[in-house]
């Protein structure tokens, strides 16, 4: 049985003013409601109410991980750097890692993730196919030296994460492990009261064959995604596919290429205005540099090349070329580059959405000149095509062909099929039934626990404060005595608190000697799901006020029915989440 918390004895420093450095609603509300306090950029202290809510999220995560058959462990935050060299990930991750030397001169990092450590553990403990499958997880603090920490807990330098790692003997088992975690994530976020989308995602520095992100739809989300209302296809912008539309054909599609003067007009906007042609008719020609040499990258004038997609298409990291390299490739400065008549033979890769394009306009590889009536198939015979630009609203769904819609979201979870990338590098092998040595097939599954907490607030708030789902609310019920000096009110409130305590309900009791208006405002700001207010006027009629925070519905119930009425409301709120 949990002892109710008296507000007069608690640390709940609510704020009337909006903190200046809080950019999005959830960050502002967590600060104003006295849930967190900033220590430095990307570093936060959890105050009592915030800590209770965080523990509720952790409990849900732990229960669903255990239910799915994962085994909880705890790995050290400190990791030896040599593990990252052995896995081959050090160069890709070193800029976000906090590193230092110990007193013996050994190189250590604070773990941004734990694939290397857990794979080393598996290498020492898994011997036979009989030891598989295994799924190990932890809930632990991670550290990443973000370039720009922002949005409170959304992008911080120290955060709590649940990371799980599966080890299987074959592809069929690995697929089953992935699907079990996928379903566990759906249950976790539903129980937290979140509306999420599972979207196709890029695996990035984690590696592996495929992955899905779980995104919370929110206008303040840092990540972009597209979804199809017709068939349910969804993907983040780094991985989103779209079905090509009809080949773009503009005026002059059947004419021969013609050079036109465009003095001083370099950008798409400038040339578009000068030639009175829409940006979609233009072909951007951007020189990039890879380890194998320069590449000319083409995209429609109204679209931007996506760096991740470009890297996948080229099979290598690529960066924009400097002015000297642009002149070496095209014989002209940036702004007038095009795929026809380059100064030197160069690989040319175009966005798939340009395939079949005719009547296009591009740079003429001469200063102050562009080329119109471009037919890519006719005029650029050695052209390669790849998916280079992000999908957007109006593009066609790759699954059913209907229109896609672009949304904003917050990534709260990510599941990866890793394959054998880490097990081969770090020696996590086993003997199969025929006695052959084989690498374990791995998956990894992360949930940002602190980020999930803030995502709940971002998706569940109104103009007055937080709307906590009952599953993660710091307390289930708040009881307000509106006039502490009025003995009958105080005695009634404390009797209701005692009754709720006996019924196993978590209670925040506002017993402060403060104005009723301040108590009501704080109650709305903090966002406890159910509120009981005991005041002289309602008590004179033998009643108390019951309010649901979400929806704001206020009803009067008889004093003797108050505890039962709260129980009924809580049962209904819990049912909504299951």
Coordinates of C-alpha atoms in Angstrom, one line a residue:
X1 CA 0.0 0.0 0.0
X2 CA 1.5 3.3 -1.1
X3 CA 1.4 6.3 1.2
X4 CA -0.3 9.4 -0.4
X5 CA 1.9 12.4 -1.1
X6 CA 1.0 15.6 0.6
X7 CA 1.7 18.6 -1.7
X8 CA 2.7 20.7 1.3
X9 CA 5.6 18.3 2.0
X10 CA 6.5 17.6 -1.7
X11 CA 8.9 19.2 -4.2
X12 CA 6.6 20.3 -7.0
X13 CA 8.0 23.7 -8.1
X14 CA 5.4 24.7 -10.7
X15 CA 6.2 27.7 -12.9
X16 CA 3.7 30.3 -14.1
X17 CA 6.1 31.7 -16.7
X18 CA 7.1 29.8 -19.9
X19 CA 10.9 29.0 -19.8
X20 CA 12.6 31.0 -22.6
X21 CA 14.9 28.1 -23.8
X22 CA 12.0 25.6 -24.1
X23 CA 11.1 25.4 -27.8
X24 CA 8.3 22.8 -27.9
X25 CA 5.1 22.3 -25.7
X26 CA 6.3 19.1 -24.0
X27 CA 9.6 20.6 -22.9
X28 CA 7.8 23.7 -21.6
X29 CA 5.2 21.7 -19.7
X30 CA 7.7 19.3 -18.1
X31 CA 9.6 22.3 -16.8
X32 CA 6.5 24.3 -15.8
X33 CA 4.9 21.3 -14.0
X34 CA 8.0 20.8 -11.9
X35 CA 8.9 17.4 -13.5
X36 CA 12.5 18.2 -14.6
X37 CA 15.2 20.9 -14.2
X38 CA 18.0 21.7 -16.6
X39 CA 21.6 21.3 -15.3
X40 CA 23.4 22.1 -18.6
X41 CA 22.8 21.7 -22.3
X42 CA 21.3 18.2 -22.8
X43 CA 21.5 17.3 -19.1
X44 CA 18.4 17.2 -16.8
X45 CA 17.5 16.3 -13.2
X46 CA 14.3 14.5 -12.7
X47 CA 12.3 15.8 -9.8
X48 CA 9.9 13.6 -7.8
X49 CA 6.9 13.7 -10.1
X50 CA 9.0 13.3 -13.2
X51 CA 10.9 10.4 -11.7
X52 CA 7.7 8.6 -10.8
X53 CA 6.4 9.0 -14.4
X54 CA 9.7 7.8 -15.8
X55 CA 9.6 4.7 -13.5
X56 CA 6.1 4.0 -14.8
X57 CA 7.4 4.0 -18.4
X58 CA 10.3 1.7 -17.3
X59 CA 7.9 -0.7 -15.6
X60 CA 5.8 -1.0 -18.8
X61 CA 8.9 -1.6 -20.9
X62 CA 10.2 -4.2 -18.4
X63 CA 6.9 -6.1 -18.2
X64 CA 6.6 -6.4 -22.0
X65 CA 10.2 -7.4 -22.4
X66 CA 9.8 -10.1 -19.8
X67 CA 6.5 -11.2 -21.4
X68 CA 8.3 -11.5 -24.8
X69 CA 10.9 -13.8 -23.3
X70 CA 13.8 -11.4 -23.0
X71 CA 16.2 -11.7 -20.1
X72 CA 17.3 -8.6 -18.2
X73 CA 21.0 -7.9 -17.6
X74 CA 23.0 -4.8 -16.8
X75 CA 26.1 -3.8 -18.7
X76 CA 28.7 -1.2 -17.7
X77 CA 28.4 2.4 -19.1
X78 CA 32.1 2.5 -19.5
X79 CA 33.5 0.6 -22.5
X80 CA 37.0 -0.1 -23.7
X81 CA 37.6 1.6 -27.1
X82 CA 39.2 -1.5 -28.5
X83 CA 35.8 -3.2 -28.8
X84 CA 34.7 -0.4 -31.1
X85 CA 37.8 -0.9 -33.3
X86 CA 37.1 -4.6 -33.4
X87 CA 33.6 -4.1 -34.6
X88 CA 34.7 -1.5 -37.2
X89 CA 32.3 1.2 -35.9
X90 CA 34.8 3.5 -34.1
X91 CA 35.2 6.0 -37.0
X92 CA 31.5 6.1 -37.7
X93 CA 30.6 6.8 -34.1
X94 CA 33.6 8.6 -32.5
X95 CA 32.2 12.1 -33.0
X96 CA 29.2 11.4 -30.7
X97 CA 31.2 9.4 -28.1
X98 CA 32.6 10.8 -24.8
X99 CA 36.1 9.4 -24.6
X100 CA 38.9 9.6 -22.0
X101 CA 41.9 7.7 -20.6
X102 CA 41.9 6.0 -17.2
X103 CA 44.9 6.3 -14.8
X104 CA 46.6 3.4 -16.5
X105 CA 46.4 5.1 -19.9
X106 CA 43.6 2.9 -21.2
X107 CA 41.2 4.4 -23.7
X108 CA 37.5 4.3 -22.6
X109 CA 34.2 5.7 -23.8
X110 CA 30.9 6.2 -22.2
X111 CA 28.5 3.9 -24.1
X112 CA 26.2 5.5 -26.6
X113 CA 24.9 1.9 -27.3
X114 CA 26.0 -1.6 -26.3
X115 CA 26.2 -3.9 -29.4
X116 CA 29.9 -4.4 -28.9
X117 CA 29.7 -5.2 -25.2
X118 CA 26.7 -7.6 -25.5
X119 CA 28.3 -9.4 -28.5
X120 CA 31.5 -9.9 -26.5
X121 CA 29.3 -11.4 -23.7
X122 CA 27.7 -13.7 -26.1
X123 CA 31.0 -14.8 -27.5
X124 CA 32.1 -15.9 -24.1
X125 CA 28.8 -17.7 -23.1
X126 CA 27.2 -19.1 -26.2
X127 CA 28.8 -22.4 -27.3
X128 CA 26.2 -24.5 -29.0
X129 CA 23.0 -24.2 -31.0
X130 CA 21.3 -25.5 -27.9
X131 CA 22.2 -22.2 -26.2
X132 CA 20.0 -20.4 -28.7
X133 CA 17.9 -18.4 -29.1
X134 CA 18.7 -15.8 -26.5
X135 CA 17.4 -12.2 -26.1
X136 CA 19.2 -10.0 -23.5
X137 CA 18.1 -6.5 -22.5
X138 CA 18.9 -3.7 -20.1
X139 CA 17.5 -0.4 -19.1
X140 CA 20.4 1.9 -18.6
X141 CA 21.9 5.4 -19.1
X142 CA 23.5 6.2 -22.5
X143 CA 25.7 9.1 -23.4
X144 CA 26.0 10.9 -26.8
X145 CA 27.8 14.1 -27.4
X146 CA 25.1 15.7 -29.5
X147 CA 26.2 18.7 -31.7
X148 CA 23.0 20.5 -30.7
X149 CA 21.1 19.2 -27.7
X150 CA 17.6 20.5 -27.9
X151 CA 13.9 20.0 -27.1
X152 CA 14.6 18.8 -23.5
X153 CA 14.7 15.1 -23.2
X154 CA 14.2 14.6 -27.0
X155 CA 17.8 15.2 -27.9
X156 CA 20.0 15.1 -24.8
X157 CA 23.5 14.1 -24.0
X158 CA 22.6 11.7 -21.2
X159 CA 19.4 9.6 -21.4
X160 CA 17.9 6.4 -20.4
X161 CA 17.4 3.7 -23.0
X162 CA 16.1 0.1 -23.1
X163 CA 18.3 -1.9 -25.5
X164 CA 17.7 -5.5 -26.3
X165 CA 19.8 -7.9 -28.4
X166 CA 18.7 -11.2 -29.9
X167 CA 21.0 -14.1 -30.9
X168 CA 19.6 -16.9 -33.2
X169 CA 21.0 -19.9 -35.0
X170 CA 19.3 -19.3 -38.3
X171 CA 17.3 -16.8 -40.4
X172 CA 14.0 -18.3 -39.4
X173 CA 14.7 -17.9 -35.7
X174 CA 16.1 -14.3 -36.3
X175 CA 12.8 -13.4 -38.0
X176 CA 10.8 -14.8 -35.2
X177 CA 12.8 -12.8 -32.6
X178 CA 12.4 -9.6 -34.7
X179 CA 8.6 -10.1 -34.9
X180 CA 8.4 -10.8 -31.2
X181 CA 10.1 -7.5 -30.4
X182 CA 8.0 -5.7 -33.0
X183 CA 4.8 -6.8 -31.3
X184 CA 6.2 -6.1 -27.8
X185 CA 6.9 -2.5 -29.0
X186 CA 3.4 -2.1 -30.2
X187 CA 2.1 -3.2 -26.8
X188 CA 4.5 -0.9 -24.9
X189 CA 3.6 2.2 -26.8
X190 CA -0.2 1.4 -26.6
X191 CA 0.1 0.9 -22.9
X192 CA 1.9 4.3 -22.6
X193 CA -1.1 5.9 -24.3
X194 CA 0.9 6.8 -27.5
X195 CA -0.4 6.8 -31.1
X196 CA 2.6 5.5 -33.0
X197 CA 3.4 4.4 -36.6
X198 CA 5.9 1.6 -37.3
X199 CA 7.8 2.9 -40.4
X200 CA 10.5 1.5 -42.6
X201 CA 13.8 3.0 -41.7
X202 CA 17.4 3.2 -42.7
X203 CA 19.8 1.2 -40.5
X204 CA 22.5 3.9 -40.5
X205 CA 25.7 3.3 -38.4
X206 CA 24.0 0.4 -36.7
X207 CA 24.2 -1.7 -39.9
X208 CA 22.1 -4.7 -40.8
X209 CA 19.7 -5.6 -43.5
X210 CA 16.5 -3.8 -42.4
X211 CA 14.9 -1.9 -39.6
X212 CA 11.7 -0.2 -38.4
X213 CA 11.2 2.9 -36.4
X214 CA 8.3 3.5 -34.1
X215 CA 7.3 7.1 -34.5
X216 CA 4.9 9.3 -32.4
X217 CA 3.0 11.6 -34.7
X218 CA 3.6 15.2 -33.5
X219 CA 4.0 18.6 -35.2
X220 CA 7.1 19.2 -33.2
X221 CA 8.8 16.0 -34.3
X222 CA 12.3 16.2 -35.6
X223 CA 11.9 13.3 -38.1
X224 CA 9.9 13.2 -41.3
X225 CA 7.9 10.3 -42.6
X226 CA 5.4 9.5 -45.3
X227 CA 2.4 7.2 -45.0
X228 CA -0.3 5.9 -47.2
X229 CA -3.9 6.1 -45.8
X230 CA -5.0 3.5 -48.4
X231 CA -2.8 0.5 -47.5
X232 CA -0.9 1.5 -44.4
X233 CA 2.6 1.8 -45.9
X234 CA 4.8 4.1 -43.9
X235 CA 8.5 5.0 -43.9
X236 CA 10.8 7.7 -42.6
X237 CA 12.2 10.0 -45.3
X238 CA 15.6 8.3 -45.3
X239 CA 14.1 5.0 -46.4
X240 CA 10.8 6.0 -48.0
X241 CA 10.1 4.6 -51.4
X242 CA 7.7 6.0 -53.9
X243 CA 6.3 4.7 -57.2
X244 CA 7.5 6.8 -60.2
X245 CA 4.9 9.0 -61.7
X246 CA 4.5 9.5 -65.5
X247 CA 7.7 10.6 -67.1
X248 CA 8.0 14.4 -66.8
X249 CA 7.6 16.0 -70.3
X250 CA 7.5 19.7 -70.7
X251 CA 7.2 22.2 -73.6
X252 CA 10.0 21.5 -76.0
X253 CA 10.0 17.8 -75.3
X254 CA 10.5 16.9 -79.0
X255 CA 12.9 19.8 -79.9
X256 CA 16.7 19.7 -80.1
X257 CA 18.8 21.0 -77.2
X258 CA 19.1 24.7 -77.3
X259 CA 21.5 26.9 -75.4
X260 CA 20.0 30.0 -73.9
X261 CA 21.8 32.9 -72.1
X262 CA 21.0 33.3 -68.4
X263 CA 23.3 36.1 -67.3
X264 CA 23.9 36.1 -63.5
X265 CA 21.2 33.5 -62.9
X266 CA 22.7 30.6 -61.0
X267 CA 20.1 29.2 -58.5
X268 CA 17.0 27.3 -59.5
X269 CA 14.9 30.2 -58.3
X270 CA 16.8 32.8 -60.3
X271 CA 16.8 30.8 -63.5
X272 CA 13.2 29.8 -63.1
X273 CA 12.2 33.4 -62.8
X274 CA 14.4 34.4 -65.7
X275 CA 13.1 31.7 -68.1
X276 CA 9.6 31.8 -66.8
X277 CA 9.6 28.0 -66.2
X278 CA 8.6 26.0 -63.1
X279 CA 11.3 24.6 -60.9
X280 CA 10.2 21.0 -61.6
X281 CA 11.3 21.5 -65.3
X282 CA 14.9 22.1 -64.2
X283 CA 17.6 19.5 -63.5
X284 CA 20.0 20.3 -60.6
X285 CA 23.5 19.1 -61.5
X286 CA 25.6 18.7 -58.3
X287 CA 29.2 17.5 -58.4
X288 CA 30.0 15.2 -55.4
X289 CA 33.2 13.6 -54.4
X290 CA 33.7 9.9 -53.3
X291 CA 36.7 7.8 -52.5
X292 CA 36.5 6.6 -56.1
X293 CA 36.4 10.1 -57.7
X294 CA 33.8 12.7 -58.6
X295 CA 30.2 11.9 -59.5
X296 CA 27.6 14.2 -61.1
X297 CA 24.3 13.9 -59.3
X298 CA 21.1 14.9 -61.0
X299 CA 17.7 15.8 -59.4
X300 CA 14.6 17.7 -60.3
X301 CA 14.8 21.4 -59.5
X302 CA 12.0 21.2 -56.9
X303 CA 13.6 18.3 -55.0
X304 CA 16.7 18.0 -52.8
X305 CA 19.1 15.1 -52.9
X306 CA 18.9 13.1 -49.6
X307 CA 22.4 12.4 -48.3
X308 CA 21.6 8.9 -46.9
X309 CA 19.9 7.8 -50.1
X310 CA 22.8 9.1 -52.1
X311 CA 25.3 7.2 -49.9
X312 CA 23.3 4.0 -50.5
X313 CA 23.1 4.6 -54.2
X314 CA 26.8 5.2 -54.6
X315 CA 27.9 2.6 -52.1
X316 CA 30.2 5.1 -50.5
X317 CA 30.2 8.3 -48.5
X318 CA 29.8 11.4 -50.7
X319 CA 30.3 15.1 -50.1
X320 CA 29.7 18.2 -52.3
X321 CA 32.8 19.0 -54.3
X322 CA 34.8 22.2 -53.8
X323 CA 34.9 24.9 -56.5
X324 CA 38.2 23.6 -58.1
X325 CA 36.8 20.1 -58.5
X326 CA 33.5 21.5 -60.0
X327 CA 35.6 23.4 -62.6
X328 CA 37.7 20.4 -63.3
X329 CA 34.6 18.2 -64.0
X330 CA 32.4 20.7 -65.8
X331 CA 34.8 23.4 -67.0
X332 CA 32.5 26.0 -65.3
X333 CA 31.5 27.2 -61.9
X334 CA 28.6 25.9 -59.9
X335 CA 25.2 27.1 -61.1
X336 CA 25.9 26.5 -64.7
X337 CA 26.8 22.7 -64.5
X338 CA 24.9 20.2 -66.6
X339 CA 25.2 16.6 -67.8
X340 CA 25.8 17.4 -71.5
X341 CA 29.4 18.4 -72.6
X342 CA 31.3 17.9 -69.4
X343 CA 35.0 18.8 -69.4
X344 CA 36.0 15.3 -68.4
X345 CA 34.3 11.8 -68.4
X346 CA 32.4 11.5 -65.2
X347 CA 30.0 9.0 -63.7
X348 CA 26.4 10.5 -63.8
X349 CA 23.7 9.3 -61.4
X350 CA 20.1 10.7 -61.7
X351 CA 17.2 10.5 -59.3
X352 CA 14.7 7.8 -60.4
X353 CA 12.0 10.4 -60.6
X354 CA 13.7 12.0 -63.7
X355 CA 13.6 8.7 -65.7
X356 CA 12.1 9.4 -69.1
X357 CA 12.3 13.2 -68.6
X358 CA 12.0 15.4 -71.7
X359 CA 11.9 19.1 -72.3
X360 CA 14.0 19.7 -69.3
X361 CA 16.4 22.7 -68.5
X362 CA 19.9 22.3 -67.1
X363 CA 23.2 24.1 -67.0
X364 CA 25.1 24.3 -70.3
X365 CA 28.6 24.0 -68.8
X366 CA 29.2 27.6 -69.9
X367 CA 29.2 30.7 -67.8
X368 CA 25.8 32.5 -67.9
X369 CA 24.1 29.9 -70.0
X370 CA 21.6 27.0 -69.7
X371 CA 20.4 24.2 -72.0
X372 CA 16.7 23.8 -72.7
X373 CA 14.8 20.9 -74.4
X374 CA 16.9 18.3 -72.7
X375 CA 15.9 14.7 -73.3
X376 CA 17.7 12.5 -70.7
X377 CA 17.5 9.3 -72.7
X378 CA 18.6 10.9 -75.9
X379 CA 21.2 13.4 -74.6
X380 CA 22.8 11.6 -71.7
X381 CA 23.2 8.0 -72.9
X382 CA 25.4 6.6 -70.1
X383 CA 23.0 7.8 -67.3
X384 CA 22.4 5.7 -64.2
X385 CA 19.2 6.0 -62.1
X386 CA 18.7 5.5 -58.4
X387 CA 16.4 6.7 -55.6
X388 CA 18.1 9.9 -54.5
X389 CA 15.4 12.2 -53.1
X390 CA 13.0 12.1 -50.2
X391 CA 9.4 11.1 -50.9
X392 CA 6.8 13.7 -50.2
X393 CA 3.0 14.5 -50.1
X394 CA 1.5 13.6 -53.5
X395 CA 4.0 11.0 -54.5
X396 CA 2.6 7.5 -55.3
X397 CA 2.7 4.8 -52.7
X398 CA 5.2 2.0 -53.7
X399 CA 2.7 -0.7 -52.5
X400 CA -0.6 0.4 -53.8
X401 CA 0.0 3.5 -56.0
X402 CA -2.2 5.9 -53.9
X403 CA -1.0 9.3 -52.8
X404 CA 1.4 9.5 -49.9
X405 CA 1.1 12.1 -47.1
X406 CA 4.1 13.6 -45.4
X407 CA 4.0 13.9 -41.5
X408 CA 6.3 14.9 -38.7
X409 CA 7.1 12.4 -35.9
X410 CA 9.3 11.6 -32.9
X411 CA 11.3 8.4 -33.0
X412 CA 10.7 6.5 -29.7
X413 CA 11.8 3.0 -30.7
X414 CA 13.9 1.3 -33.3
X415 CA 14.2 -2.4 -34.2
X416 CA 17.1 -3.7 -36.4
X417 CA 17.9 -6.9 -38.2
X418 CA 21.7 -6.9 -37.7
X419 CA 22.6 -10.2 -39.4
X420 CA 26.2 -11.3 -38.5
X421 CA 27.9 -8.0 -38.7
X422 CA 28.9 -7.9 -35.0
X423 CA 29.0 -11.7 -34.3
X424 CA 31.6 -12.2 -37.1
X425 CA 33.7 -9.2 -36.0
X426 CA 33.6 -10.1 -32.3
X427 CA 33.6 -13.9 -32.4
X428 CA 30.1 -14.7 -31.2
X429 CA 30.0 -18.1 -32.8
X430 CA 28.4 -21.5 -32.0
X431 CA 28.6 -25.1 -33.1
X432 CA 25.5 -26.2 -35.1
X433 CA 23.9 -29.7 -35.1
X434 CA 26.6 -30.9 -37.6
X435 CA 29.4 -29.5 -35.5
X436 CA 30.2 -26.6 -37.9
X437 CA 31.2 -23.2 -36.4
X438 CA 28.7 -20.5 -37.4
X439 CA 28.2 -16.9 -36.4
X440 CA 25.0 -16.0 -34.4
X441 CA 22.4 -14.0 -36.3
X442 CA 21.6 -10.9 -34.3
X443 CA 18.9 -8.3 -33.9
X444 CA 18.9 -5.2 -31.7
X445 CA 15.9 -3.3 -30.3
X446 CA 16.1 0.1 -28.7
X447 CA 13.5 2.3 -26.9
X448 CA 14.4 5.8 -25.7
X449 CA 12.7 5.7 -22.2
X450 CA 13.2 9.3 -21.4
X451 CA 12.3 10.4 -24.9
X452 CA 9.1 8.2 -24.7
X453 CA 8.1 10.0 -21.5
X454 CA 8.4 13.4 -23.2
X455 CA 6.7 12.1 -26.3
X456 CA 3.6 11.2 -24.1
X457 CA 3.4 14.9 -23.1
X458 CA 4.0 16.1 -26.6
X459 CA 1.0 14.1 -27.8
X460 CA -1.1 14.5 -24.7
X461 CA -1.5 18.1 -23.5
X462 CA -3.8 21.1 -23.8
X463 CA -3.5 24.8 -23.2
X464 CA -3.7 24.3 -19.4
X465 CA -1.1 21.5 -19.0
X466 CA -0.3 17.9 -19.3
X467 CA -2.9 15.2 -20.0
X468 CA -1.2 12.1 -18.5
X469 CA -2.5 8.7 -19.5
X470 CA -3.3 6.8 -16.3
X471 CA -0.6 4.2 -17.0
X472 CA 2.3 6.7 -16.8
X473 CA 0.8 9.5 -14.6
X474 CA 2.9 10.3 -11.5
X475 CA -0.2 9.7 -9.4
X476 CA -3.6 8.4 -10.5
X477 CA -5.8 10.8 -8.5
X478 CA -5.3 14.3 -7.0
X479 CA -7.4 15.3 -4.0
X480 CA -7.8 19.0 -3.3
X481 CA -9.0 20.5 -0.1
X482 CA -10.1 24.0 -1.2
X483 CA -10.0 25.6 2.3
X484 CA -7.7 23.8 4.7
X485 CA -9.0 26.0 7.6
X486 CA -12.5 24.6 7.1
X487 CA -12.5 21.6 9.4
X488 CA -15.3 19.6 7.7
X489 CA -13.6 20.1 4.3
X490 CA -10.3 19.0 5.6
X491 CA -11.7 16.0 7.4
X492 CA -13.7 14.9 4.4
X493 CA -10.7 15.2 2.1
X494 CA -8.5 13.2 4.4
X495 CA -11.2 10.5 4.8
X496 CA -11.4 10.2 1.0
X497 CA -7.5 10.1 0.8
X498 CA -7.5 7.3 3.4
X499 CA -10.2 5.4 1.5
X500 CA -8.3 5.7 -1.8
X501 CA -5.1 4.6 -0.1
X502 CA -6.9 1.5 1.3
X503 CA -8.1 0.8 -2.2
X504 CA -4.6 0.8 -3.6
X505 CA -5.0 4.1 -5.5
X506 CA -2.0 6.4 -5.9
X507 CA -3.0 9.8 -4.4
X508 CA -1.5 13.3 -4.6
X509 CA -3.2 15.3 -1.8
X510 CA -3.1 19.1 -2.2
X511 CA -3.3 20.2 1.4
X512 CA -1.6 23.5 0.9
X513 CA -2.9 26.7 2.5
X514 CA -3.4 28.4 -0.9
X515 CA -6.1 29.9 -3.0
X516 CA -8.5 27.5 -4.7
X517 CA -7.7 29.1 -8.1
X518 CA -4.0 28.3 -7.7
X519 CA -4.7 24.7 -6.7
X520 CA -7.0 24.2 -9.7
X521 CA -4.4 25.7 -12.1
X522 CA -1.6 23.6 -10.6
X523 CA -3.8 20.5 -10.8
X524 CA -4.4 21.1 -14.5
X525 CA -0.8 21.9 -15.2
X526 CA 0.5 18.7 -13.5
X527 CA -2.2 16.7 -15.3
X528 CA -3.2 13.9 -12.8
X529 CA -6.0 12.0 -14.7
X530 CA -8.7 12.2 -12.0
X531 CA -9.3 15.1 -9.6
X532 CA -11.5 15.2 -6.5
X533 CA -12.1 18.7 -5.1
X534 CA -13.6 19.1 -1.6
X535 CA -15.1 22.6 -1.1
X536 CA -17.5 24.1 1.4
X537 CA -20.3 24.8 -1.2
X538 CA -20.5 21.2 -2.6
X539 CA -19.9 19.7 0.8
X540 CA -23.0 21.5 2.1
X541 CA -25.0 19.4 -0.3
X542 CA -23.1 16.2 0.8
X543 CA -21.1 16.1 -2.4
X544 CA -17.6 16.5 -3.8
X545 CA -16.5 17.5 -7.3
X546 CA -15.0 14.8 -9.6
X547 CA -13.2 15.9 -12.7
X548 CA -11.5 14.0 -15.5
X549 CA -8.4 15.9 -16.6
X550 CA -8.8 14.8 -20.2
X551 CA -12.0 16.3 -21.5
X552 CA -12.5 18.4 -18.4
X553 CA -15.9 16.9 -17.5
X554 CA -16.9 17.8 -13.9
X555 CA -19.6 15.9 -12.0
X556 CA -20.7 16.0 -8.4
X557 CA -20.8 12.7 -6.5
X558 CA -22.0 11.9 -2.9
X559 CA -19.2 11.9 -0.4
X560 CA -19.8 8.3 0.5
X561 CA -19.5 7.4 -3.2
X562 CA -16.3 9.3 -3.9
X563 CA -13.9 6.4 -3.5
X564 CA -16.0 4.0 -5.6
X565 CA -16.6 6.7 -8.3
X566 CA -12.8 7.2 -8.6
X567 CA -12.3 3.5 -8.9
X568 CA -14.8 3.3 -11.7
X569 CA -13.2 6.1 -13.6
X570 CA -9.7 4.6 -13.2
X571 CA -10.9 1.2 -14.4
X572 CA -12.4 2.9 -17.5
X573 CA -9.2 4.8 -18.2
X574 CA -7.0 1.7 -17.8
X575 CA -9.3 -0.2 -20.2
X576 CA -8.8 2.4 -22.9
X577 CA -5.1 1.5 -22.9
X578 CA -5.5 -2.2 -23.3

